PDB file of C-alpha atoms in Angstrom:
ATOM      1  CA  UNK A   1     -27.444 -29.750   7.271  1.00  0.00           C
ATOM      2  CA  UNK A   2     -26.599 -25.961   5.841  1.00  0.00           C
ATOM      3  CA  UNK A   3     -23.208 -25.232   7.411  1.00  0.00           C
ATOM      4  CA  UNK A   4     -23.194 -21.416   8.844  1.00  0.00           C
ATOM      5  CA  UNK A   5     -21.968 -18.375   7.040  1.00  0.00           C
ATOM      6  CA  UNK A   6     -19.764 -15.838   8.487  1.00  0.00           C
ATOM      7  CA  UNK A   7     -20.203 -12.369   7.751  1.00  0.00           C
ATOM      8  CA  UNK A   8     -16.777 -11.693   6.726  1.00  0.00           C
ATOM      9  CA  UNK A   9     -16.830 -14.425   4.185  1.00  0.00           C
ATOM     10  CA  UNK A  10     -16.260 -13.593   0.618  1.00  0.00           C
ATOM     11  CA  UNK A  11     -18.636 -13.344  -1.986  1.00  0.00           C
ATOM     12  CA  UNK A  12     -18.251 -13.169  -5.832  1.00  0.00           C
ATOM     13  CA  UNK A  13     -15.164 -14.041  -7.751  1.00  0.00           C
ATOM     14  CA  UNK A  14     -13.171 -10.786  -6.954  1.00  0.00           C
ATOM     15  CA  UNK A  15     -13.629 -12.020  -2.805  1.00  0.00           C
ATOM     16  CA  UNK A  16     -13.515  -7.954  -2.483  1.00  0.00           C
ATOM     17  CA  UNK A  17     -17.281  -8.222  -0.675  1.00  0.00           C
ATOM     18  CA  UNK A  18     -18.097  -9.817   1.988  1.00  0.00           C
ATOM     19  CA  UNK A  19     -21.397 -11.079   3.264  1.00  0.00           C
ATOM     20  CA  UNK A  20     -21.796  -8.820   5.935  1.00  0.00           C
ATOM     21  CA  UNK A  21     -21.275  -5.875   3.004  1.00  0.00           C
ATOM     22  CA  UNK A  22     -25.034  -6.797   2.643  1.00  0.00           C
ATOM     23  CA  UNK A  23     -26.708  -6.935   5.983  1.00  0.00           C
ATOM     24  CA  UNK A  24     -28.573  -3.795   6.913  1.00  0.00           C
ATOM     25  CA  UNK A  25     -27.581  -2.102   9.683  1.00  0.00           C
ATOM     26  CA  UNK A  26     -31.171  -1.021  11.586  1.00  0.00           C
ATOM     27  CA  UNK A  27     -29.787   0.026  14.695  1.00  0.00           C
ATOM     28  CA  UNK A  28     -28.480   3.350  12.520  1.00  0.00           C
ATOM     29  CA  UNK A  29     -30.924   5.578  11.928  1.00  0.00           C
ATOM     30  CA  UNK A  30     -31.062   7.289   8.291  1.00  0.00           C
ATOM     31  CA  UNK A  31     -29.812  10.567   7.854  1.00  0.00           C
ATOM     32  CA  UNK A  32     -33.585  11.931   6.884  1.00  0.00           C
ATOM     33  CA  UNK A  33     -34.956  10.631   9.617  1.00  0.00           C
ATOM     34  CA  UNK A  34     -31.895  12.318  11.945  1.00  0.00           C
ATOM     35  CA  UNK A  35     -32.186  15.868  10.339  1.00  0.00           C
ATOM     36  CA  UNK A  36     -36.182  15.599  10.507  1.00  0.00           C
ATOM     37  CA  UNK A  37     -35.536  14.746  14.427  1.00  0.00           C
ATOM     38  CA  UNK A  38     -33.347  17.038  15.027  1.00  0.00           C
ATOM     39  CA  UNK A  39     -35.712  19.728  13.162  1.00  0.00           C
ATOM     40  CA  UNK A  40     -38.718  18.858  15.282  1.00  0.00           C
ATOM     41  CA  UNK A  41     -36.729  18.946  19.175  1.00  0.00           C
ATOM     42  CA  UNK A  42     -35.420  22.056  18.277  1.00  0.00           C
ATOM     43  CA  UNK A  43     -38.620  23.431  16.792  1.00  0.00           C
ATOM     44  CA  UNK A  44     -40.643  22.288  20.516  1.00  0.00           C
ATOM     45  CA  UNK A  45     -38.018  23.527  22.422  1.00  0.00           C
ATOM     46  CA  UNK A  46     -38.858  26.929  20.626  1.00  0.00           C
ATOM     47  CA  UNK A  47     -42.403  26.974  20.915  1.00  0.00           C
ATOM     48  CA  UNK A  48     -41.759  26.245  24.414  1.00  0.00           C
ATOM     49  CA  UNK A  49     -40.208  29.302  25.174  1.00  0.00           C
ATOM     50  CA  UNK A  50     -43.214  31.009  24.058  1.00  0.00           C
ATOM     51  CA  UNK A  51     -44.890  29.922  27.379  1.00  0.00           C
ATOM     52  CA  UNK A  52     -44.350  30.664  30.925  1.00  0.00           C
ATOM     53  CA  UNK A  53     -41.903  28.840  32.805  1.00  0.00           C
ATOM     54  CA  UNK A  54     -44.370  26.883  34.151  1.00  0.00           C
ATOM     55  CA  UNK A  55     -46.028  25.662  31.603  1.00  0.00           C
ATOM     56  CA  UNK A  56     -43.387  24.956  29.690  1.00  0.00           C
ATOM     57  CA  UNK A  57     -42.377  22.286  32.582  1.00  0.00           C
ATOM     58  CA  UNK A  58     -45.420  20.729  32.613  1.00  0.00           C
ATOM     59  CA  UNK A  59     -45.700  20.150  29.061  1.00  0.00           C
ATOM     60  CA  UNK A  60     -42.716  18.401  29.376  1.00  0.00           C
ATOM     61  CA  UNK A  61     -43.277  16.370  32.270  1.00  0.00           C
ATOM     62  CA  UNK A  62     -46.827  15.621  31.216  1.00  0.00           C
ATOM     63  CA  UNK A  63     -45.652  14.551  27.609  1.00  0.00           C
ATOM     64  CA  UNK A  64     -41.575  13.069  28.251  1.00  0.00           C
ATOM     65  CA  UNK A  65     -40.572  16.018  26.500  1.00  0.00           C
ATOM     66  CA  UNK A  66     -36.358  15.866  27.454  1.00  0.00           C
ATOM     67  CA  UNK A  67     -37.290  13.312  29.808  1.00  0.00           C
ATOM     68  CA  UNK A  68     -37.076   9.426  29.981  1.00  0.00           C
ATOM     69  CA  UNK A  69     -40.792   8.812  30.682  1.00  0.00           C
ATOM     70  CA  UNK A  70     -43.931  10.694  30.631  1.00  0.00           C
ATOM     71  CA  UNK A  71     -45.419  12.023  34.247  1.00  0.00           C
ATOM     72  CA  UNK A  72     -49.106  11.753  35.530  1.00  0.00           C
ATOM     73  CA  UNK A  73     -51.129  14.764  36.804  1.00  0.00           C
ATOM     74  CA  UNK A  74     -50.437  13.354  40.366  1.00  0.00           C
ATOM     75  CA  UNK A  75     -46.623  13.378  39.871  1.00  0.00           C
ATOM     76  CA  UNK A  76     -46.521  16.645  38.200  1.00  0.00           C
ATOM     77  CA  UNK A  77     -48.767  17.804  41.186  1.00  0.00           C
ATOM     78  CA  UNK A  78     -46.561  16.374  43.749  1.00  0.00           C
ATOM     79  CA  UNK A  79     -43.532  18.439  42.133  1.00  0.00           C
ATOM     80  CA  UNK A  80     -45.347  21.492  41.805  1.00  0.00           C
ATOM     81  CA  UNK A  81     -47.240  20.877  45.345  1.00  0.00           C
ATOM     82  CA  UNK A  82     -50.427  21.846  43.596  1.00  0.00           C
ATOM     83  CA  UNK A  83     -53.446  19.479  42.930  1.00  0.00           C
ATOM     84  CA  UNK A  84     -53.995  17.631  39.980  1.00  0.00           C
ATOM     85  CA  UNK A  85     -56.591  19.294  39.116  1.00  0.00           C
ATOM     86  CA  UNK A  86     -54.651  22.647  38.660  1.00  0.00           C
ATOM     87  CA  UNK A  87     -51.973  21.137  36.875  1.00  0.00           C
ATOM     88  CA  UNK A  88     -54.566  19.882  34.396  1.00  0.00           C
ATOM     89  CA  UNK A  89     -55.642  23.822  33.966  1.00  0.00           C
ATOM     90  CA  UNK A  90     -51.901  24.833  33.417  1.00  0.00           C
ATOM     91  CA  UNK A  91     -51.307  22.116  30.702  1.00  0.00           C
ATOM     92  CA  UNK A  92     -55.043  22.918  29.139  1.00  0.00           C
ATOM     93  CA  UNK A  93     -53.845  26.564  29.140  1.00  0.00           C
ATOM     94  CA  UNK A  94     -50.723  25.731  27.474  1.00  0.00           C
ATOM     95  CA  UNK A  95     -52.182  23.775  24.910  1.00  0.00           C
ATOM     96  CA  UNK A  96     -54.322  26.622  24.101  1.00  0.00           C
ATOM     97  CA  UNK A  97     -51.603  28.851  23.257  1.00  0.00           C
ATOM     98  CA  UNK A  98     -49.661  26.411  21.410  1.00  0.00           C
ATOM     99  CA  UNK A  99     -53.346  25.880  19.449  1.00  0.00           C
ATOM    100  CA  UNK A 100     -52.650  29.546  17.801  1.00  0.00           C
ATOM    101  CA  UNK A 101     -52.268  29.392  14.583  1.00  0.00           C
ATOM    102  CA  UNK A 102     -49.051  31.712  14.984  1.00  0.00           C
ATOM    103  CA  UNK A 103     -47.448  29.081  17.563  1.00  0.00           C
ATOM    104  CA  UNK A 104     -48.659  26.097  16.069  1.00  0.00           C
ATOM    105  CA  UNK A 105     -47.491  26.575  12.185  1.00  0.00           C
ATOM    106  CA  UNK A 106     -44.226  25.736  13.276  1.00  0.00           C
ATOM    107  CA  UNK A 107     -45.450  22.040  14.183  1.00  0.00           C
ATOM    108  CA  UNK A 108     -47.793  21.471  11.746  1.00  0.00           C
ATOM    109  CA  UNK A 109     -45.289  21.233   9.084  1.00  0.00           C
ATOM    110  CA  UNK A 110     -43.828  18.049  10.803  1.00  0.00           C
ATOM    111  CA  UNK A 111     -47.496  16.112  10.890  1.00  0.00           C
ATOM    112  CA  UNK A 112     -47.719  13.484   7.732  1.00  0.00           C
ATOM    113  CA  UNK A 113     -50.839  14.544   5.283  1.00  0.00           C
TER     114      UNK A 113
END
């Protein structure tokens, strides 16, 4: 029977590393992948202020954007008190601007080739 390793247990002959020196930490995320994060909120929070109020909201509702979940065209609906139907116009709309090549240039760059 193997007999269980602590993490703090020394390895080598100096005993100045430990085991758990060599255990990779994946709940931290890497510093690229931070920065690049970072780069792309604040990047959709600016080509969000390109667009009304309104459809700035639904984009965000409709797609989680600042939120903890995405919403359906029913719940966005509900909170506008408009039909689903309409908000599916306002987010088309939206999506339309943010389709020009002078909004959507600032997105592109964060797509993988």
């Amino acid at each position: 029977m193997r007999k269980s390793q602590s993490q703090w247990n020394p390895i080598g002959d100096d005993e100045d590393s430990h085991l758990g020196d060599f255990i990779e930490d994946t709940t931290l995320e890497l510093p690229l992948d931070s920065a690049t994060s970072e780069s792309l909120r604040s990047a959709t929070h600016d080509v969000l202020a390109g667009l009304t109020a309104r459809e700035a909201k639904v984009l965000r509702m409709r797609f989680g954007i600042d939120m903890n979940t995405d919403h359906t065209l029913e719940e966005v609906g509900k909170q506008f008190d408009v039909t689903r139907e309409r908000i599916r116009q306002i987010e088309a709309k939206a999506l339309r601007k943010l389709r020009h090549p002078s909004r959507s240039e600032v997105l592109r760059s964060f797509l993988d080739d």
